[in-house]
């Protein structure tokens, strides 16, 4: 387990981002903690609203542009700052 404060895991739990051991420990905690249960419910509802808000279909030409640029844009090494921003 990476954290000792189970109260800090509400967001990760709501997003299904906990490893099995932390999820099991948090679910045992959740059964008796009404404030965590309320926070998980709020995070879950917020995540669902954000997912719906961001579900805009891309323009048809975007796929072709991305596939074309894949072969021409060099990946930066980890930690390197980009030299310029492509729009």
mmCIF file of N, CA, C and O in Angstrom:
data_model
loop_
_atom_site.group_PDB
_atom_site.id
_atom_site.type_symbol
_atom_site.label_atom_id
_atom_site.label_comp_id
_atom_site.label_asym_id
_atom_site.label_seq_id
_atom_site.Cartn_x
_atom_site.Cartn_y
_atom_site.Cartn_z
ATOM 1 N N UNK A 1 0.853 -1.175 0.000
ATOM 2 C CA UNK A 1 0.000 0.000 0.000
ATOM 3 C C UNK A 1 0.894 1.230 0.000
ATOM 4 O O UNK A 1 1.841 1.317 0.748
ATOM 5 N N UNK A 2 0.557 2.186 -0.849
ATOM 6 C CA UNK A 2 1.406 3.371 -0.985
ATOM 7 C C UNK A 2 1.038 4.493 -0.033
ATOM 8 O O UNK A 2 1.791 5.434 0.111
ATOM 9 N N UNK A 3 -0.112 4.434 0.593
ATOM 10 C CA UNK A 3 -0.507 5.504 1.507
ATOM 11 C C UNK A 3 -1.090 4.910 2.782
ATOM 12 O O UNK A 3 -1.680 3.846 2.755
ATOM 13 N N UNK A 4 -0.884 5.587 3.881
ATOM 14 C CA UNK A 4 -1.448 5.116 5.140
ATOM 15 C C UNK A 4 -2.757 5.825 5.444
ATOM 16 O O UNK A 4 -3.526 5.358 6.264
ATOM 17 N N UNK A 5 -3.038 6.942 4.806
ATOM 18 C CA UNK A 5 -4.281 7.681 5.032
ATOM 19 C C UNK A 5 -5.308 7.258 3.990
ATOM 20 O O UNK A 5 -5.285 7.722 2.855
ATOM 21 N N UNK A 6 -6.197 6.372 4.377
ATOM 22 C CA UNK A 6 -7.199 5.864 3.437
ATOM 23 C C UNK A 6 -8.132 6.966 2.954
ATOM 24 O O UNK A 6 -8.688 6.867 1.862
ATOM 25 N N UNK A 7 -8.297 8.016 3.734
ATOM 26 C CA UNK A 7 -9.167 9.122 3.330
ATOM 27 C C UNK A 7 -8.636 9.817 2.070
ATOM 28 O O UNK A 7 -9.389 10.458 1.355
ATOM 29 N N UNK A 8 -7.358 9.687 1.800
ATOM 30 C CA UNK A 8 -6.757 10.340 0.629
ATOM 31 C C UNK A 8 -6.968 9.548 -0.655
ATOM 32 O O UNK A 8 -6.565 9.994 -1.724
ATOM 33 N N UNK A 9 -7.621 8.405 -0.580
ATOM 34 C CA UNK A 9 -7.789 7.550 -1.761
ATOM 35 C C UNK A 9 -9.146 7.680 -2.440
ATOM 36 O O UNK A 9 -9.437 6.949 -3.387
ATOM 37 N N UNK A 10 -9.976 8.606 -2.000
ATOM 38 C CA UNK A 10 -11.335 8.692 -2.549
ATOM 39 C C UNK A 10 -11.339 8.983 -4.051
ATOM 40 O O UNK A 10 -12.092 8.367 -4.798
ATOM 41 N N UNK A 11 -10.516 9.922 -4.491
ATOM 42 C CA UNK A 11 -10.485 10.268 -5.914
ATOM 43 C C UNK A 11 -9.985 9.123 -6.768
ATOM 44 O O UNK A 11 -10.583 8.787 -7.802
ATOM 45 N N UNK A 12 -8.898 8.488 -6.346
ATOM 46 C CA UNK A 12 -8.359 7.353 -7.101
ATOM 47 C C UNK A 12 -9.351 6.199 -7.133
ATOM 48 O O UNK A 12 -9.513 5.524 -8.155
ATOM 49 N N UNK A 13 -10.051 5.978 -6.039
ATOM 50 C CA UNK A 13 -11.044 4.905 -6.000
ATOM 51 C C UNK A 13 -12.188 5.201 -6.965
ATOM 52 O O UNK A 13 -12.624 4.324 -7.710
ATOM 53 N N UNK A 14 -12.653 6.441 -6.979
ATOM 54 C CA UNK A 14 -13.760 6.812 -7.862
ATOM 55 C C UNK A 14 -13.387 6.653 -9.332
ATOM 56 O O UNK A 14 -14.250 6.385 -10.169
ATOM 57 N N UNK A 15 -12.111 6.781 -9.644
ATOM 58 C CA UNK A 15 -11.645 6.645 -11.029
ATOM 59 C C UNK A 15 -11.135 5.237 -11.338
ATOM 60 O O UNK A 15 -10.562 5.003 -12.399
ATOM 61 N N UNK A 16 -11.329 4.305 -10.399
ATOM 62 C CA UNK A 16 -10.880 2.916 -10.582
ATOM 63 C C UNK A 16 -9.380 2.860 -10.831
ATOM 64 O O UNK A 16 -8.910 2.111 -11.683
ATOM 65 N N UNK A 17 -8.625 3.650 -10.090
ATOM 66 C CA UNK A 17 -7.182 3.769 -10.304
ATOM 67 C C UNK A 17 -6.353 3.196 -9.162
ATOM 68 O O UNK A 17 -5.179 3.493 -9.058
ATOM 69 N N UNK A 18 -6.963 2.375 -8.330
ATOM 70 C CA UNK A 18 -6.216 1.773 -7.224
ATOM 71 C C UNK A 18 -5.807 0.345 -7.567
ATOM 72 O O UNK A 18 -6.591 -0.396 -8.169
ATOM 73 N N UNK A 19 -4.607 -0.050 -7.155
ATOM 74 C CA UNK A 19 -4.243 -1.463 -7.298
ATOM 75 C C UNK A 19 -5.127 -2.311 -6.377
ATOM 76 O O UNK A 19 -5.744 -1.798 -5.430
ATOM 77 N N UNK A 20 -5.183 -3.593 -6.638
ATOM 78 C CA UNK A 20 -6.106 -4.480 -5.922
ATOM 79 C C UNK A 20 -5.973 -4.415 -4.404
ATOM 80 O O UNK A 20 -6.986 -4.365 -3.700
ATOM 81 N N UNK A 21 -4.754 -4.374 -3.884
ATOM 82 C CA UNK A 21 -4.594 -4.360 -2.425
ATOM 83 C C UNK A 21 -5.125 -3.071 -1.805
ATOM 84 O O UNK A 21 -5.799 -3.094 -0.779
ATOM 85 N N UNK A 22 -4.855 -1.933 -2.441
ATOM 86 C CA UNK A 22 -5.367 -0.654 -1.928
ATOM 87 C C UNK A 22 -6.880 -0.562 -2.096
ATOM 88 O O UNK A 22 -7.572 -0.042 -1.223
ATOM 89 N N UNK A 23 -7.393 -1.077 -3.217
ATOM 90 C CA UNK A 23 -8.846 -1.057 -3.433
ATOM 91 C C UNK A 23 -9.551 -1.853 -2.344
ATOM 92 O O UNK A 23 -10.533 -1.398 -1.757
ATOM 93 N N UNK A 24 -9.046 -3.049 -2.039
ATOM 94 C CA UNK A 24 -9.670 -3.886 -1.011
ATOM 95 C C UNK A 24 -9.625 -3.203 0.355
ATOM 96 O O UNK A 24 -10.633 -3.184 1.081
ATOM 97 N N UNK A 25 -8.494 -2.627 0.704
ATOM 98 C CA UNK A 25 -8.377 -1.927 1.992
ATOM 99 C C UNK A 25 -9.304 -0.722 2.032
ATOM 100 O O UNK A 25 -9.969 -0.469 3.048
ATOM 101 N N UNK A 26 -9.388 0.003 0.926
ATOM 102 C CA UNK A 26 -10.250 1.178 0.911
ATOM 103 C C UNK A 26 -11.716 0.773 0.994
ATOM 104 O O UNK A 26 -12.510 1.441 1.669
ATOM 105 N N UNK A 27 -12.107 -0.297 0.333
ATOM 106 C CA UNK A 27 -13.497 -0.732 0.389
ATOM 107 C C UNK A 27 -13.893 -1.154 1.801
ATOM 108 O O UNK A 27 -15.028 -0.908 2.228
ATOM 109 N N UNK A 28 -12.967 -1.778 2.540
ATOM 110 C CA UNK A 28 -13.249 -2.104 3.954
ATOM 111 C C UNK A 28 -13.444 -0.811 4.753
ATOM 112 O O UNK A 28 -14.363 -0.699 5.566
ATOM 113 N N UNK A 29 -12.592 0.171 4.497
ATOM 114 C CA UNK A 29 -12.707 1.469 5.169
ATOM 115 C C UNK A 29 -14.011 2.170 4.768
ATOM 116 O O UNK A 29 -14.713 2.728 5.613
ATOM 117 N N UNK A 30 -14.328 2.113 3.493
ATOM 118 C CA UNK A 30 -15.499 2.810 2.949
ATOM 119 C C UNK A 30 -16.800 2.323 3.582
ATOM 120 O O UNK A 30 -17.736 3.114 3.761
ATOM 121 N N UNK A 31 -16.850 1.058 3.937
ATOM 122 C CA UNK A 31 -18.062 0.492 4.540
ATOM 123 C C UNK A 31 -18.438 1.202 5.838
ATOM 124 O O UNK A 31 -19.624 1.265 6.187
ATOM 125 N N UNK A 32 -17.462 1.785 6.531
ATOM 126 C CA UNK A 32 -17.759 2.440 7.796
ATOM 127 C C UNK A 32 -17.513 3.930 7.827
ATOM 128 O O UNK A 32 -17.601 4.544 8.892
ATOM 129 N N UNK A 33 -17.210 4.536 6.680
ATOM 130 C CA UNK A 33 -16.874 5.962 6.665
ATOM 131 C C UNK A 33 -17.833 6.716 5.739
ATOM 132 O O UNK A 33 -17.677 6.703 4.521
ATOM 133 N N UNK A 34 -18.802 7.370 6.347
ATOM 134 C CA UNK A 34 -19.818 8.060 5.545
ATOM 135 C C UNK A 34 -19.237 9.266 4.792
ATOM 136 O O UNK A 34 -19.686 9.577 3.685
ATOM 137 N N UNK A 35 -18.229 9.933 5.351
ATOM 138 C CA UNK A 35 -17.666 11.089 4.640
ATOM 139 C C UNK A 35 -16.917 10.630 3.392
ATOM 140 O O UNK A 35 -16.991 11.283 2.339
ATOM 141 N N UNK A 36 -16.211 9.501 3.457
ATOM 142 C CA UNK A 36 -15.538 8.980 2.268
ATOM 143 C C UNK A 36 -16.564 8.494 1.247
ATOM 144 O O UNK A 36 -16.387 8.692 0.039
ATOM 145 N N UNK A 37 -17.634 7.864 1.715
ATOM 146 C CA UNK A 37 -18.683 7.394 0.800
ATOM 147 C C UNK A 37 -19.294 8.571 0.047
ATOM 148 O O UNK A 37 -19.522 8.506 -1.164
ATOM 149 N N UNK A 38 -19.546 9.663 0.746
ATOM 150 C CA UNK A 38 -20.113 10.855 0.112
ATOM 151 C C UNK A 38 -19.121 11.446 -0.890
ATOM 152 O O UNK A 38 -19.480 11.809 -2.005
ATOM 153 N N UNK A 39 -17.844 11.501 -0.507
ATOM 154 C CA UNK A 39 -16.830 12.067 -1.397
ATOM 155 C C UNK A 39 -16.639 11.194 -2.644
ATOM 156 O O UNK A 39 -16.506 11.714 -3.753
ATOM 157 N N UNK A 40 -16.654 9.878 -2.489
ATOM 158 C CA UNK A 40 -16.549 8.976 -3.639
ATOM 159 C C UNK A 40 -17.736 9.197 -4.581
ATOM 160 O O UNK A 40 -17.567 9.270 -5.803
ATOM 161 N N UNK A 41 -18.931 9.320 -4.029
ATOM 162 C CA UNK A 41 -20.117 9.553 -4.857
ATOM 163 C C UNK A 41 -19.991 10.874 -5.628
ATOM 164 O O UNK A 41 -20.335 10.948 -6.816
ATOM 165 N N UNK A 42 -19.492 11.901 -4.972
ATOM 166 C CA UNK A 42 -19.318 13.199 -5.631
ATOM 167 C C UNK A 42 -18.244 13.136 -6.720
ATOM 168 O O UNK A 42 -18.430 13.669 -7.816
ATOM 169 N N UNK A 43 -17.126 12.484 -6.426
ATOM 170 C CA UNK A 43 -16.067 12.331 -7.433
ATOM 171 C C UNK A 43 -16.572 11.532 -8.640
ATOM 172 O O UNK A 43 -16.282 11.853 -9.786
ATOM 173 N N UNK A 44 -17.323 10.465 -8.374
ATOM 174 C CA UNK A 44 -17.849 9.631 -9.451
ATOM 175 C C UNK A 44 -18.792 10.436 -10.337
ATOM 176 O O UNK A 44 -18.707 10.371 -11.567
ATOM 177 N N UNK A 45 -19.678 11.207 -9.733
ATOM 178 C CA UNK A 45 -20.608 12.027 -10.502
ATOM 179 C C UNK A 45 -19.870 13.089 -11.303
ATOM 180 O O UNK A 45 -20.190 13.341 -12.468
ATOM 181 N N UNK A 46 -18.875 13.704 -10.707
ATOM 182 C CA UNK A 46 -18.089 14.723 -11.405
ATOM 183 C C UNK A 46 -17.327 14.120 -12.577
ATOM 184 O O UNK A 46 -17.300 14.696 -13.672
ATOM 185 N N UNK A 47 -16.722 12.964 -12.380
ATOM 186 C CA UNK A 47 -15.998 12.299 -13.466
ATOM 187 C C UNK A 47 -16.935 11.968 -14.621
ATOM 188 O O UNK A 47 -16.573 12.125 -15.792
ATOM 189 N N UNK A 48 -18.136 11.533 -14.306
ATOM 190 C CA UNK A 48 -19.113 11.224 -15.356
ATOM 191 C C UNK A 48 -19.505 12.487 -16.122
ATOM 192 O O UNK A 48 -19.595 12.475 -17.358
ATOM 193 N N UNK A 49 -19.712 13.586 -15.408
ATOM 194 C CA UNK A 49 -20.050 14.844 -16.093
ATOM 195 C C UNK A 49 -18.904 15.332 -16.966
ATOM 196 O O UNK A 49 -19.103 15.809 -18.079
ATOM 197 N N UNK A 50 -17.682 15.217 -16.470
ATOM 198 C CA UNK A 50 -16.514 15.630 -17.268
ATOM 199 C C UNK A 50 -16.372 14.770 -18.524
ATOM 200 O O UNK A 50 -16.023 15.268 -19.595
ATOM 201 N N UNK A 51 -16.617 13.487 -18.385
ATOM 202 C CA UNK A 51 -16.513 12.598 -19.542
ATOM 203 C C UNK A 51 -17.523 12.985 -20.610
ATOM 204 O O UNK A 51 -17.216 12.983 -21.805
ATOM 205 N N UNK A 52 -18.725 13.332 -20.198
ATOM 206 C CA UNK A 52 -19.746 13.742 -21.166
ATOM 207 C C UNK A 52 -19.410 15.088 -21.793
ATOM 208 O O UNK A 52 -19.646 15.306 -22.978
ATOM 209 N N UNK A 53 -18.848 15.983 -21.009
ATOM 210 C CA UNK A 53 -18.514 17.317 -21.515
ATOM 211 C C UNK A 53 -17.390 17.255 -22.538
ATOM 212 O O UNK A 53 -17.310 18.081 -23.438
ATOM 213 N N UNK A 54 -16.519 16.277 -22.414
ATOM 214 C CA UNK A 54 -15.360 16.182 -23.305
ATOM 215 C C UNK A 54 -15.607 15.254 -24.485
ATOM 216 O O UNK A 54 -14.709 15.029 -25.272
ATOM 217 N N UNK A 55 -16.794 14.726 -24.611
ATOM 218 C CA UNK A 55 -17.047 13.764 -25.679
ATOM 219 C C UNK A 55 -17.522 14.461 -26.953
ATOM 220 O O UNK A 55 -18.643 14.331 -27.381
ATOM 221 N N UNK A 56 -16.618 15.204 -27.549
ATOM 222 C CA UNK A 56 -16.899 15.896 -28.806
ATOM 223 C C UNK A 56 -16.162 15.141 -29.913
ATOM 224 O O UNK A 56 -14.950 14.924 -29.823
ATOM 225 N N UNK A 57 -16.873 14.719 -30.948
ATOM 226 C CA UNK A 57 -16.192 13.988 -32.016
ATOM 227 C C UNK A 57 -15.160 14.882 -32.721
ATOM 228 O O UNK A 57 -15.418 16.054 -32.976
ATOM 229 N N UNK A 58 -13.983 14.344 -33.005
ATOM 230 C CA UNK A 58 -12.969 15.143 -33.698
ATOM 231 C C UNK A 58 -13.358 15.391 -35.146
ATOM 232 O O UNK A 58 -14.151 14.655 -35.729
ATOM 233 N N UNK A 59 -12.768 16.435 -35.705
ATOM 234 C CA UNK A 59 -13.018 16.713 -37.123
ATOM 235 C C UNK A 59 -12.472 15.558 -37.953
ATOM 236 O O UNK A 59 -11.453 14.952 -37.598
ATOM 237 N N UNK A 60 -13.093 15.247 -39.085
ATOM 238 C CA UNK A 60 -12.647 14.120 -39.906
ATOM 239 C C UNK A 60 -11.187 14.225 -40.357
ATOM 240 O O UNK A 60 -10.499 13.213 -40.461
ATOM 241 N N UNK A 61 -10.697 15.405 -40.604
ATOM 242 C CA UNK A 61 -9.329 15.564 -41.105
ATOM 243 C C UNK A 61 -8.281 15.344 -40.017
ATOM 244 O O UNK A 61 -7.104 15.148 -40.328
ATOM 245 N N UNK A 62 -8.681 15.338 -38.768
ATOM 246 C CA UNK A 62 -7.716 15.212 -37.677
ATOM 247 C C UNK A 62 -6.957 13.894 -37.737
ATOM 248 O O UNK A 62 -5.738 13.860 -37.570
ATOM 249 N N UNK A 63 -7.634 12.801 -37.993
ATOM 250 C CA UNK A 63 -6.968 11.497 -38.048
ATOM 251 C C UNK A 63 -5.865 11.498 -39.106
ATOM 252 O O UNK A 63 -4.744 11.040 -38.854
ATOM 253 N N UNK A 64 -6.162 11.993 -40.268
ATOM 254 C CA UNK A 64 -5.168 12.028 -41.342
ATOM 255 C C UNK A 64 -3.969 12.903 -40.974
ATOM 256 O O UNK A 64 -2.829 12.547 -41.233
ATOM 257 N N UNK A 65 -4.232 14.054 -40.351
ATOM 258 C CA UNK A 65 -3.140 14.940 -39.945
ATOM 259 C C UNK A 65 -2.247 14.272 -38.907
ATOM 260 O O UNK A 65 -1.027 14.345 -38.984
ATOM 261 N N UNK A 66 -2.877 13.597 -37.951
ATOM 262 C CA UNK A 66 -2.109 12.923 -36.906
ATOM 263 C C UNK A 66 -1.269 11.810 -37.510
ATOM 264 O O UNK A 66 -0.075 11.691 -37.232
ATOM 265 N N UNK A 67 -1.853 10.996 -38.357
ATOM 266 C CA UNK A 67 -1.113 9.899 -38.970
ATOM 267 C C UNK A 67 0.036 10.414 -39.839
ATOM 268 O O UNK A 67 1.105 9.804 -39.874
ATOM 269 N N UNK A 68 -0.169 11.520 -40.521
ATOM 270 C CA UNK A 68 0.889 12.095 -41.343
ATOM 271 C C UNK A 68 2.039 12.610 -40.467
ATOM 272 O O UNK A 68 3.205 12.391 -40.768
ATOM 273 N N UNK A 69 1.709 13.278 -39.357
ATOM 274 C CA UNK A 69 2.741 13.883 -38.505
ATOM 275 C C UNK A 69 3.500 12.865 -37.660
ATOM 276 O O UNK A 69 4.607 13.138 -37.221
ATOM 277 N N UNK A 70 2.923 11.700 -37.444
ATOM 278 C CA UNK A 70 3.593 10.693 -36.619
ATOM 279 C C UNK A 70 4.986 10.398 -37.157
ATOM 280 O O UNK A 70 5.941 10.266 -36.398
ATOM 281 N N UNK A 71 5.114 10.321 -38.455
ATOM 282 C CA UNK A 71 6.399 10.001 -39.047
ATOM 283 C C UNK A 71 7.356 11.170 -39.157
ATOM 284 O O UNK A 71 8.538 10.990 -39.450
ATOM 285 N N UNK A 72 6.891 12.383 -38.899
ATOM 286 C CA UNK A 72 7.749 13.554 -39.089
ATOM 287 C C UNK A 72 8.103 14.286 -37.805
ATOM 288 O O UNK A 72 9.004 15.115 -37.807
ATOM 289 N N UNK A 73 7.423 14.004 -36.709
ATOM 290 C CA UNK A 73 7.675 14.701 -35.451
ATOM 291 C C UNK A 73 8.497 13.794 -34.543
ATOM 292 O O UNK A 73 8.106 12.671 -34.254
ATOM 293 N N UNK A 74 9.628 14.285 -34.120
ATOM 294 C CA UNK A 74 10.519 13.522 -33.259
ATOM 295 C C UNK A 74 10.071 13.643 -31.804
ATOM 296 O O UNK A 74 9.775 14.736 -31.325
ATOM 297 N N UNK A 75 10.043 12.538 -31.114
ATOM 298 C CA UNK A 75 9.661 12.538 -29.706
ATOM 299 C C UNK A 75 10.794 13.102 -28.871
ATOM 300 O O UNK A 75 11.961 12.784 -29.084
ATOM 301 N N UNK A 76 10.440 13.958 -27.918
ATOM 302 C CA UNK A 76 11.435 14.537 -27.020
ATOM 303 C C UNK A 76 11.802 13.534 -25.930
ATOM 304 O O UNK A 76 10.968 12.744 -25.504
ATOM 305 N N UNK A 77 13.040 13.567 -25.474
ATOM 306 C CA UNK A 77 13.411 12.690 -24.359
ATOM 307 C C UNK A 77 12.687 13.138 -23.086
ATOM 308 O O UNK A 77 12.275 14.296 -22.976
ATOM 309 N N UNK A 78 12.541 12.246 -22.112
ATOM 310 C CA UNK A 78 11.859 12.609 -20.856
ATOM 311 C C UNK A 78 12.521 13.817 -20.199
ATOM 312 O O UNK A 78 13.736 13.929 -20.144
ATOM 313 N N UNK A 79 11.692 14.745 -19.746
ATOM 314 C CA UNK A 79 12.188 15.924 -19.041
ATOM 315 C C UNK A 79 12.621 17.068 -19.929
ATOM 316 O O UNK A 79 12.945 18.140 -19.441
ATOM 317 N N UNK A 80 12.644 16.874 -21.235
ATOM 318 C CA UNK A 80 13.065 17.951 -22.136
ATOM 319 C C UNK A 80 11.902 18.903 -22.388
ATOM 320 O O UNK A 80 10.769 18.489 -22.550
ATOM 321 N N UNK A 81 12.209 20.177 -22.406
ATOM 322 C CA UNK A 81 11.190 21.185 -22.696
ATOM 323 C C UNK A 81 11.041 21.318 -24.205
ATOM 324 O O UNK A 81 12.030 21.301 -24.935
ATOM 325 N N UNK A 82 9.809 21.455 -24.698
ATOM 326 C CA UNK A 82 9.631 21.627 -26.138
ATOM 327 C C UNK A 82 10.248 22.942 -26.605
ATOM 328 O O UNK A 82 10.221 23.940 -25.897
ATOM 329 N N UNK A 83 10.818 22.925 -27.798
ATOM 330 C CA UNK A 83 11.446 24.127 -28.352
ATOM 331 C C UNK A 83 10.395 25.119 -28.843
ATOM 332 O O UNK A 83 10.568 26.302 -28.738
ATOM 333 N N UNK A 84 9.334 24.615 -29.414
ATOM 334 C CA UNK A 84 8.257 25.486 -29.889
ATOM 335 C C UNK A 84 6.961 24.679 -29.849
ATOM 336 O O UNK A 84 6.967 23.456 -29.823
ATOM 337 N N UNK A 85 5.872 25.378 -29.840
ATOM 338 C CA UNK A 85 4.573 24.725 -29.766
ATOM 339 C C UNK A 85 3.943 24.717 -31.147
ATOM 340 O O UNK A 85 3.864 25.740 -31.803
ATOM 341 N N UNK A 86 3.480 23.548 -31.582
ATOM 342 C CA UNK A 86 2.811 23.390 -32.871
ATOM 343 C C UNK A 86 1.322 23.529 -32.651
ATOM 344 O O UNK A 86 0.763 22.921 -31.752
ATOM 345 N N UNK A 87 0.697 24.331 -33.469
ATOM 346 C CA UNK A 87 -0.755 24.483 -33.348
ATOM 347 C C UNK A 87 -1.464 23.704 -34.410
ATOM 348 O O UNK A 87 -1.084 23.562 -35.481
#
